[in-house]
Structure formats: structure tokens, C-alpha cells
PDB file of C-alpha atoms in Angstrom:
ATOM      1  CA  ASP A   1      13.471  -9.337  -1.983  1.00  0.00           C
ATOM      2  CA  ILE A   2      14.163  -5.835  -3.292  1.00  0.00           C
ATOM      3  CA  VAL A   3      15.237  -3.543  -0.445  1.00  0.00           C
ATOM      4  CA  MET A   4      13.943  -0.006  -0.486  1.00  0.00           C
ATOM      5  CA  THR A   5      15.740   2.666   1.457  1.00  0.00           C
ATOM      6  CA  GLN A   6      14.715   6.264   2.057  1.00  0.00           C
ATOM      7  CA  THR A   7      16.583   9.376   3.139  1.00  0.00           C
ATOM      8  CA  PRO A   8      16.146  11.285   5.212  1.00  0.00           C
ATOM      9  CA  LEU A   9      14.028   9.339   7.724  1.00  0.00           C
ATOM     10  CA  SER A  10      12.892  12.589   9.266  1.00  0.00           C
ATOM     11  CA  LEU A  11      12.481  16.028   7.736  1.00  0.00           C
ATOM     12  CA  SER A  12      11.399  19.304   9.266  1.00  0.00           C
ATOM     13  CA  VAL A  13      10.123  21.701   6.632  1.00  0.00           C
ATOM     14  CA  THR A  14       9.098  25.331   6.481  1.00  0.00           C
ATOM     15  CA  PRO A  15       5.765  26.164   4.775  1.00  0.00           C
ATOM     16  CA  GLY A  16       6.359  27.658   1.368  1.00  0.00           C
ATOM     17  CA  GLN A  17       9.767  26.044   1.006  1.00  0.00           C
ATOM     18  CA  PRO A  18      10.624  23.077  -1.205  1.00  0.00           C
ATOM     19  CA  ALA A  19      11.334  19.590   0.165  1.00  0.00           C
ATOM     20  CA  SER A  20      12.594  16.401  -1.353  1.00  0.00           C
ATOM     21  CA  ILE A  21      12.780  12.753  -0.307  1.00  0.00           C
ATOM     22  CA  SER A  22      15.118  10.184  -1.796  1.00  0.00           C
ATOM     23  CA  CYS A  23      14.224   6.512  -2.351  1.00  0.00           C
ATOM     24  CA  LYS A  24      16.706   3.929  -3.533  1.00  0.00           C
ATOM     25  CA  SER A  25      16.093   0.335  -4.546  1.00  0.00           C
ATOM     26  CA  SER A  26      18.557  -2.514  -4.289  1.00  0.00           C
ATOM     27  CA  GLN A  27      18.021  -3.342  -7.972  1.00  0.00           C
ATOM     28  CA  SER A  28      16.591  -1.560 -11.016  1.00  0.00           C
ATOM     29  CA  LEU A  29      12.852  -1.159 -11.061  1.00  0.00           C
ATOM     30  CA  LEU A  30      12.730  -0.971 -14.886  1.00  0.00           C
ATOM     31  CA  TYR A  31      10.431  -3.647 -16.226  1.00  0.00           C
ATOM     32  CA  SER A  32      10.609  -5.376 -19.614  1.00  0.00           C
ATOM     33  CA  ASP A  33       7.636  -3.303 -20.806  1.00  0.00           C
ATOM     34  CA  GLY A  34       9.744  -0.131 -20.457  1.00  0.00           C
ATOM     35  CA  LYS A  35       7.923   1.112 -17.401  1.00  0.00           C
ATOM     36  CA  THR A  36       9.413   1.637 -13.978  1.00  0.00           C
ATOM     37  CA  TYR A  37       7.267   0.490 -11.056  1.00  0.00           C
ATOM     38  CA  LEU A  38       7.860   2.862  -8.241  1.00  0.00           C
ATOM     39  CA  SER A  39       5.045   4.627  -6.372  1.00  0.00           C
ATOM     40  CA  TRP A  40       4.825   7.099  -3.518  1.00  0.00           C
ATOM     41  CA  TYR A  41       2.271   7.184  -0.679  1.00  0.00           C
ATOM     42  CA  LEU A  42       1.573   9.672   2.067  1.00  0.00           C
ATOM     43  CA  GLN A  43       0.168   8.534   5.399  1.00  0.00           C
ATOM     44  CA  LYS A  44      -1.184  11.437   7.365  1.00  0.00           C
ATOM     45  CA  PRO A  45      -1.487  10.962  11.147  1.00  0.00           C
ATOM     46  CA  GLY A  46      -4.265   8.536  12.041  1.00  0.00           C
ATOM     47  CA  GLN A  47      -5.139   7.880   8.441  1.00  0.00           C
ATOM     48  CA  PRO A  48      -4.473   5.116   5.895  1.00  0.00           C
ATOM     49  CA  PRO A  49      -1.876   5.677   3.204  1.00  0.00           C
ATOM     50  CA  HIS A  50      -2.963   7.391   0.066  1.00  0.00           C
ATOM     51  CA  LEU A  51      -1.394   7.327  -3.363  1.00  0.00           C
ATOM     52  CA  LEU A  52       0.509  10.347  -4.570  1.00  0.00           C
ATOM     53  CA  ILE A  53       2.627   9.193  -7.507  1.00  0.00           C
ATOM     54  CA  TYR A  54       2.792   5.947  -9.553  1.00  0.00           C
ATOM     55  CA  GLU A  55       5.220   4.769 -12.248  1.00  0.00           C
ATOM     56  CA  VAL A  56       7.825   7.202 -10.926  1.00  0.00           C
ATOM     57  CA  SER A  57       6.272  10.408 -12.114  1.00  0.00           C
ATOM     58  CA  SER A  58       2.564  10.009 -12.827  1.00  0.00           C
ATOM     59  CA  ARG A  59       0.546  12.085 -10.382  1.00  0.00           C
ATOM     60  CA  PHE A  60      -2.647  10.379  -9.129  1.00  0.00           C
ATOM     61  CA  SER A  61      -5.989  12.121  -9.670  1.00  0.00           C
ATOM     62  CA  GLY A  62      -6.558  14.951  -7.262  1.00  0.00           C
ATOM     63  CA  VAL A  63      -2.993  15.127  -6.032  1.00  0.00           C
ATOM     64  CA  PRO A  64      -1.804  18.754  -5.991  1.00  0.00           C
ATOM     65  CA  ASP A  65       0.736  19.604  -8.665  1.00  0.00           C
ATOM     66  CA  ARG A  66       3.204  20.751  -6.033  1.00  0.00           C
ATOM     67  CA  PHE A  67       3.992  17.026  -5.712  1.00  0.00           C
ATOM     68  CA  SER A  68       6.262  15.550  -8.394  1.00  0.00           C
ATOM     69  CA  GLY A  69       8.262  12.350  -8.802  1.00  0.00           C
ATOM     70  CA  SER A  70      11.410  11.727 -10.746  1.00  0.00           C
ATOM     71  CA  GLY A  71      14.188   9.237 -11.159  1.00  0.00           C
ATOM     72  CA  SER A  72      15.078   6.027 -12.954  1.00  0.00           C
ATOM     73  CA  GLY A  73      16.693   2.659 -12.375  1.00  0.00           C
ATOM     74  CA  THR A  74      17.404   2.530  -8.699  1.00  0.00           C
ATOM     75  CA  ASP A  75      17.269   6.237  -7.614  1.00  0.00           C
ATOM     76  CA  PHE A  76      14.066   8.145  -7.166  1.00  0.00           C
ATOM     77  CA  THR A  77      12.960  11.438  -5.676  1.00  0.00           C
ATOM     78  CA  LEU A  78       9.690  12.885  -4.424  1.00  0.00           C
ATOM     79  CA  THR A  79       9.687  16.646  -4.531  1.00  0.00           C
ATOM     80  CA  ILE A  80       7.240  19.078  -2.880  1.00  0.00           C
ATOM     81  CA  SER A  81       7.709  22.422  -4.652  1.00  0.00           C
ATOM     82  CA  ARG A  82       6.179  24.464  -1.848  1.00  0.00           C
ATOM     83  CA  VAL A  83       5.294  22.630   1.342  1.00  0.00           C
ATOM     84  CA  GLU A  84       1.945  23.289   2.955  1.00  0.00           C
ATOM     85  CA  ALA A  85       0.951  22.493   6.506  1.00  0.00           C
ATOM     86  CA  GLU A  86      -1.342  19.671   5.333  1.00  0.00           C
ATOM     87  CA  ASP A  87       1.614  17.806   3.837  1.00  0.00           C
ATOM     88  CA  VAL A  88       2.757  16.531   7.220  1.00  0.00           C
ATOM     89  CA  GLY A  89       2.859  12.782   7.668  1.00  0.00           C
ATOM     90  CA  VAL A  90       4.973   9.815   6.668  1.00  0.00           C
ATOM     91  CA  TYR A  91       5.960   9.332   3.021  1.00  0.00           C
ATOM     92  CA  PHE A  92       6.572   5.837   1.735  1.00  0.00           C
ATOM     93  CA  CYS A  93       7.959   4.673  -1.541  1.00  0.00           C
ATOM     94  CA  MET A  94       6.980   1.217  -2.832  1.00  0.00           C
ATOM     95  CA  HIS A  95       8.208  -0.911  -5.672  1.00  0.00           C
ATOM     96  CA  SER A  96       5.994  -3.348  -7.576  1.00  0.00           C
ATOM     97  CA  LEU A  97       8.478  -4.798 -10.021  1.00  0.00           C
ATOM     98  CA  GLN A  98       8.244  -8.309  -8.624  1.00  0.00           C
ATOM     99  CA  LEU A  99       6.987 -10.276  -5.675  1.00  0.00           C
ATOM    100  CA  PRO A 100       6.950  -9.217  -2.971  1.00  0.00           C
ATOM    101  CA  PRO A 101       6.255  -5.550  -3.372  1.00  0.00           C
ATOM    102  CA  THR A 102       8.139  -3.773  -0.612  1.00  0.00           C
ATOM    103  CA  PHE A 103       8.030  -0.367   0.962  1.00  0.00           C
ATOM    104  CA  GLY A 104      10.729   1.974   2.137  1.00  0.00           C
ATOM    105  CA  PRO A 105      10.924   2.636   5.887  1.00  0.00           C
ATOM    106  CA  GLY A 106       9.143   5.938   5.535  1.00  0.00           C
ATOM    107  CA  THR A 107      10.126   9.570   5.843  1.00  0.00           C
ATOM    108  CA  LYS A 108       8.406  11.500   8.640  1.00  0.00           C
ATOM    109  CA  VAL A 109       7.735  15.055   7.559  1.00  0.00           C
ATOM    110  CA  ASP A 110       6.735  17.731  10.005  1.00  0.00           C
ATOM    111  CA  ILE A 111       6.555  21.510  10.068  1.00  0.00           C
TER     112      ILE A 111
ATOM    113  CA  GLN B   1     -17.083   7.892  -4.350  1.00  0.00           C
ATOM    114  CA  VAL B   2     -14.858   4.868  -3.820  1.00  0.00           C
ATOM    115  CA  GLN B   3     -15.215   3.380  -0.347  1.00  0.00           C
ATOM    116  CA  LEU B   4     -13.476   0.417   1.236  1.00  0.00           C
ATOM    117  CA  VAL B   5     -14.609  -0.542   4.725  1.00  0.00           C
ATOM    118  CA  GLU B   6     -12.859  -3.283   6.676  1.00  0.00           C
ATOM    119  CA  SER B   7     -14.444  -5.248   9.482  1.00  0.00           C
ATOM    120  CA  GLY B   8     -13.905  -8.405  11.489  1.00  0.00           C
ATOM    121  CA  GLY B   9     -10.808  -7.430  13.449  1.00  0.00           C
ATOM    122  CA  GLY B  10     -10.304  -7.733  17.216  1.00  0.00           C
ATOM    123  CA  LEU B  11      -8.443  -9.584  19.917  1.00  0.00           C
ATOM    124  CA  VAL B  12      -7.568 -13.185  19.385  1.00  0.00           C
ATOM    125  CA  LYS B  13      -5.362 -15.698  21.162  1.00  0.00           C
ATOM    126  CA  PRO B  14      -2.200 -17.124  19.558  1.00  0.00           C
ATOM    127  CA  GLY B  15      -3.202 -19.997  17.317  1.00  0.00           C
ATOM    128  CA  GLY B  16      -6.683 -18.616  16.807  1.00  0.00           C
ATOM    129  CA  SER B  17      -8.436 -17.469  13.692  1.00  0.00           C
ATOM    130  CA  LEU B  18     -10.145 -14.370  12.334  1.00  0.00           C
ATOM    131  CA  ARG B  19     -11.832 -13.467   9.100  1.00  0.00           C
ATOM    132  CA  LEU B  20     -11.479  -9.957   7.816  1.00  0.00           C
ATOM    133  CA  SER B  21     -13.963  -8.495   5.366  1.00  0.00           C
ATOM    134  CA  CYS B  22     -13.661  -5.470   3.100  1.00  0.00           C
ATOM    135  CA  ALA B  23     -16.892  -4.020   1.739  1.00  0.00           C
ATOM    136  CA  ALA B  24     -16.404  -2.090  -1.517  1.00  0.00           C
ATOM    137  CA  SER B  25     -18.658   0.556  -2.977  1.00  0.00           C
ATOM    138  CA  GLY B  26     -18.582   3.395  -5.454  1.00  0.00           C
ATOM    139  CA  PHE B  27     -16.902   1.459  -8.214  1.00  0.00           C
ATOM    140  CA  SER B  28     -17.246  -1.647 -10.301  1.00  0.00           C
ATOM    141  CA  PHE B  29     -15.642  -4.108  -7.860  1.00  0.00           C
ATOM    142  CA  THR B  30     -15.563  -6.892 -10.476  1.00  0.00           C
ATOM    143  CA  ASP B  31     -13.173  -4.902 -12.641  1.00  0.00           C
ATOM    144  CA  TYR B  32     -10.417  -4.418 -10.053  1.00  0.00           C
ATOM    145  CA  HIS B  33      -7.659  -6.421  -8.517  1.00  0.00           C
ATOM    146  CA  MET B  34      -7.388  -6.053  -4.737  1.00  0.00           C
ATOM    147  CA  GLY B  35      -4.805  -6.362  -2.041  1.00  0.00           C
ATOM    148  CA  TRP B  36      -4.376  -6.621   1.753  1.00  0.00           C
ATOM    149  CA  PHE B  37      -1.636  -4.781   3.644  1.00  0.00           C
ATOM    150  CA  ARG B  38      -0.762  -4.466   7.285  1.00  0.00           C
ATOM    151  CA  GLN B  39       1.053  -2.087   9.569  1.00  0.00           C
ATOM    152  CA  ALA B  40       2.334  -3.224  12.945  1.00  0.00           C
ATOM    153  CA  PRO B  41       2.007  -0.608  15.684  1.00  0.00           C
ATOM    154  CA  GLY B  42       4.462   2.192  15.036  1.00  0.00           C
ATOM    155  CA  LYS B  43       5.961   0.394  12.079  1.00  0.00           C
ATOM    156  CA  GLY B  44       5.979   0.570   8.309  1.00  0.00           C
ATOM    157  CA  LEU B  45       3.798  -0.973   5.643  1.00  0.00           C
ATOM    158  CA  GLU B  46       3.851  -4.649   4.637  1.00  0.00           C
ATOM    159  CA  TRP B  47       2.082  -6.207   1.715  1.00  0.00           C
ATOM    160  CA  VAL B  48       0.142  -9.314   2.732  1.00  0.00           C
ATOM    161  CA  SER B  49      -1.809 -10.702  -0.166  1.00  0.00           C
ATOM    162  CA  TYR B  50      -3.167  -9.977  -3.675  1.00  0.00           C
ATOM    163  CA  LEU B  51      -6.167 -11.270  -5.600  1.00  0.00           C
ATOM    164  CA  SER B  52      -7.039 -10.635  -9.210  1.00  0.00           C
ATOM    165  CA  SER B  53     -10.505  -9.432 -10.255  1.00  0.00           C
ATOM    166  CA  ARG B  54     -11.703 -12.904 -11.247  1.00  0.00           C
ATOM    167  CA  SER B  55      -9.798 -14.695  -8.533  1.00  0.00           C
ATOM    168  CA  SER B  56      -7.527 -16.418 -11.017  1.00  0.00           C
ATOM    169  CA  ILE B  57      -4.309 -14.937  -9.612  1.00  0.00           C
ATOM    170  CA  ILE B  58      -3.454 -15.126  -5.918  1.00  0.00           C
ATOM    171  CA  TYR B  59      -0.236 -14.137  -4.199  1.00  0.00           C
ATOM    172  CA  TYR B  60       0.850 -14.195  -0.542  1.00  0.00           C
ATOM    173  CA  ALA B  61       3.735 -12.844   1.396  1.00  0.00           C
ATOM    174  CA  ASP B  62       6.003 -15.558   2.721  1.00  0.00           C
ATOM    175  CA  SER B  63       5.156 -14.461   6.274  1.00  0.00           C
ATOM    176  CA  VAL B  64       1.539 -15.527   5.871  1.00  0.00           C
ATOM    177  CA  LYS B  65       1.699 -18.250   3.209  1.00  0.00           C
ATOM    178  CA  GLY B  66      -0.141 -21.366   4.348  1.00  0.00           C
ATOM    179  CA  ARG B  67      -1.896 -19.558   7.187  1.00  0.00           C
ATOM    180  CA  PHE B  68      -3.881 -16.794   5.430  1.00  0.00           C
ATOM    181  CA  THR B  69      -6.410 -17.172   2.581  1.00  0.00           C
ATOM    182  CA  ILE B  70      -7.599 -14.308   0.405  1.00  0.00           C
ATOM    183  CA  SER B  71     -10.903 -14.521  -1.429  1.00  0.00           C
ATOM    184  CA  ARG B  72     -13.610 -12.330  -2.900  1.00  0.00           C
ATOM    185  CA  ASP B  73     -17.285 -12.462  -3.655  1.00  0.00           C
ATOM    186  CA  ASN B  74     -17.885 -10.186  -6.633  1.00  0.00           C
ATOM    187  CA  ALA B  75     -21.671 -10.528  -6.188  1.00  0.00           C
ATOM    188  CA  LYS B  76     -21.379  -9.042  -2.752  1.00  0.00           C
ATOM    189  CA  ASN B  77     -18.634  -6.522  -3.608  1.00  0.00           C
ATOM    190  CA  SER B  78     -16.524  -7.927  -0.836  1.00  0.00           C
ATOM    191  CA  LEU B  79     -12.941  -8.995  -0.244  1.00  0.00           C
ATOM    192  CA  TYR B  80     -11.943 -11.351   2.522  1.00  0.00           C
ATOM    193  CA  LEU B  81      -8.881 -12.470   4.446  1.00  0.00           C
ATOM    194  CA  GLN B  82      -9.124 -15.648   6.431  1.00  0.00           C
ATOM    195  CA  MET B  83      -6.374 -15.677   9.001  1.00  0.00           C
ATOM    196  CA  ASN B  84      -5.521 -18.943  10.752  1.00  0.00           C
ATOM    197  CA  SER B  85      -2.776 -20.010  13.157  1.00  0.00           C
ATOM    198  CA  LEU B  86      -2.310 -16.358  14.260  1.00  0.00           C
ATOM    199  CA  ARG B  87       0.828 -15.294  15.888  1.00  0.00           C
ATOM    200  CA  ALA B  88       1.811 -12.348  18.015  1.00  0.00           C
ATOM    201  CA  GLU B  89       3.704 -10.912  15.083  1.00  0.00           C
ATOM    202  CA  ASP B  90       0.486 -10.776  13.046  1.00  0.00           C
ATOM    203  CA  THR B  91      -0.708  -7.926  15.326  1.00  0.00           C
ATOM    204  CA  ALA B  92      -1.276  -4.968  13.087  1.00  0.00           C
ATOM    205  CA  VAL B  93      -3.753  -2.690  11.421  1.00  0.00           C
ATOM    206  CA  TYR B  94      -4.923  -4.473   8.306  1.00  0.00           C
ATOM    207  CA  TYR B  95      -5.866  -2.412   5.209  1.00  0.00           C
ATOM    208  CA  CYS B  96      -7.616  -3.516   2.040  1.00  0.00           C
ATOM    209  CA  ALA B  97      -6.661  -1.563  -1.039  1.00  0.00           C
ATOM    210  CA  ARG B  98      -7.681  -1.357  -4.682  1.00  0.00           C
ATOM    211  CA  ASP B  99      -5.054  -1.869  -7.371  1.00  0.00           C
ATOM    212  CA  GLY B 100      -5.226   0.861  -9.979  1.00  0.00           C
ATOM    213  CA  SER B 101      -3.061  -1.009 -12.430  1.00  0.00           C
ATOM    214  CA  LYS B 102      -4.048  -3.545 -15.055  1.00  0.00           C
ATOM    215  CA  GLY B 103      -2.193  -6.269 -13.118  1.00  0.00           C
ATOM    216  CA  THR B 104       1.440  -5.328 -13.845  1.00  0.00           C
ATOM    217  CA  GLY B 105       3.151  -2.710 -11.791  1.00  0.00           C
ATOM    218  CA  TRP B 106       0.655  -2.532  -8.986  1.00  0.00           C
ATOM    219  CA  PHE B 107      -0.201   0.805  -7.387  1.00  0.00           C
ATOM    220  CA  PHE B 108      -2.947   1.123  -4.821  1.00  0.00           C
ATOM    221  CA  ASN B 109      -5.069   4.145  -5.420  1.00  0.00           C
ATOM    222  CA  HIS B 110      -7.745   3.581  -2.749  1.00  0.00           C
ATOM    223  CA  TRP B 111      -7.349   2.233   0.782  1.00  0.00           C
ATOM    224  CA  GLY B 112      -9.759   1.379   3.584  1.00  0.00           C
ATOM    225  CA  GLN B 113      -9.466   2.992   6.969  1.00  0.00           C
ATOM    226  CA  GLY B 114      -7.950  -0.189   8.402  1.00  0.00           C
ATOM    227  CA  ILE B 115      -8.950  -2.654  11.094  1.00  0.00           C
ATOM    228  CA  LEU B 116      -6.881  -3.611  14.136  1.00  0.00           C
ATOM    229  CA  VAL B 117      -5.986  -7.262  14.703  1.00  0.00           C
ATOM    230  CA  THR B 118      -4.382  -8.012  18.091  1.00  0.00           C
ATOM    231  CA  VAL B 119      -2.918 -11.475  18.767  1.00  0.00           C
ATOM    232  CA  SER B 120      -2.315 -11.880  22.439  1.00  0.00           C
ATOM    233  CA  SER B 121      -3.001 -14.303  25.247  1.00  0.00           C
TER     234      SER B 121
END
């Protein structure tokens, strides 16, 4: 199985300031079709996860543009350009290159 | 709008069975692949199973293979997870989710609220 790691595991942020989360995979997530299958989810307290970013950098519909994803191969980053109070929760990266899809351990973000 | 609503969870003894349902609305259910995930209390996310739109492709996590069965009824806009031989380690909130991909490079763009399954004597 591909192992996903995230750093940091906990992050205290200041509203209006940028924040970034790193996600690393144990092998490259580049598929033979040229796409890289890494997505990011946010799970707010008491809620299900919701999709932020797919295929490394494609923002899902309705996701604020302060969220951006970058990276390639095995190293990926989720960046929040200016954190807002509503961004608190646990952020997970997930690969879907092969079975089984696996998640990172999560990064808890609080204000 | 897209809605996914799980039901059928609850308390069950080890070795028992439960059938989870996920009622879908707000989109053409027949056109989308679906998945089940779970999250043990205070833990991270784990993929459980995946079913293609026409039920031709089915995958399971090794942890549930042979015990869980995923299915769907497109006429009823519903996804199911039959869980047999339940173990304490199956205790979790179970989520159904819609795959936004075309079948390669899954990403799940809509999730249900989740349903708690507790396996305990």
C-alpha cells in the first residue's frame, strides 16, 4: 500500500496569515495518463469530509480561491493564502493511484 | 442539490450483521460511481469499498473483504453496504460518497453525514 504522510500534524494559524500543509507519498502518484492522483479534503468539526482539491491542483467547485494545491511525484502542498476562522478542522490528503486509496493521518488546523 | 443520507447503523454484537443504506438525491445516481468510507472514533479516514455506476466494477479493502458486500439499486437511487461477521474494529462512522471522476483517479466530491456503527457485546 502507498503510505501517505503529512506535516505538520497540528498547526495553529493566525487569521489573515498564510498556512501550508505538506503531504508526501511513499511512491510517485503520477499515472500513465499523465495525471497525478492526489486530492485534499477538509473535515470541519462534527462534519463529514469535503473535497477541496483534486488532481493536485484542481480546485473543486465552490472552494474559495484562497485554497491552492501544488506538487508533483511524491511531494505535495496545500496552501491557504489567507486563513479565515472557518478554515479550522482536519485536512487530509488522499491518493487514488492504485488500490487501496489511502489517506494521510490528517493535519489539525486551529486558530 | 446533491444529498447523500446514510441509514441502518447502530449497536450490534460481535459476529452480527448490519445493512447500511445510502439514499441519493439531487443528481443522476445512475451516472456516478460510489464509495464507502469509515472513520473510527478519533481516528483518520479509511476507504472501505467502491462500486461502479453499473455495478460492473467492485473493490474492497482487505480489512473487509469476504465480510462486506457493496451493492446499489439505481432504480431506487440507493447504495448499500451489507456487513457480516462484524468485529469490534469495525466500529466507526461510515460515510457514503460520490466519485467525481470517470473511474480513474477517484476523488469524492460529495459525502453523506455519516452513520455510526458500534460493534460491542
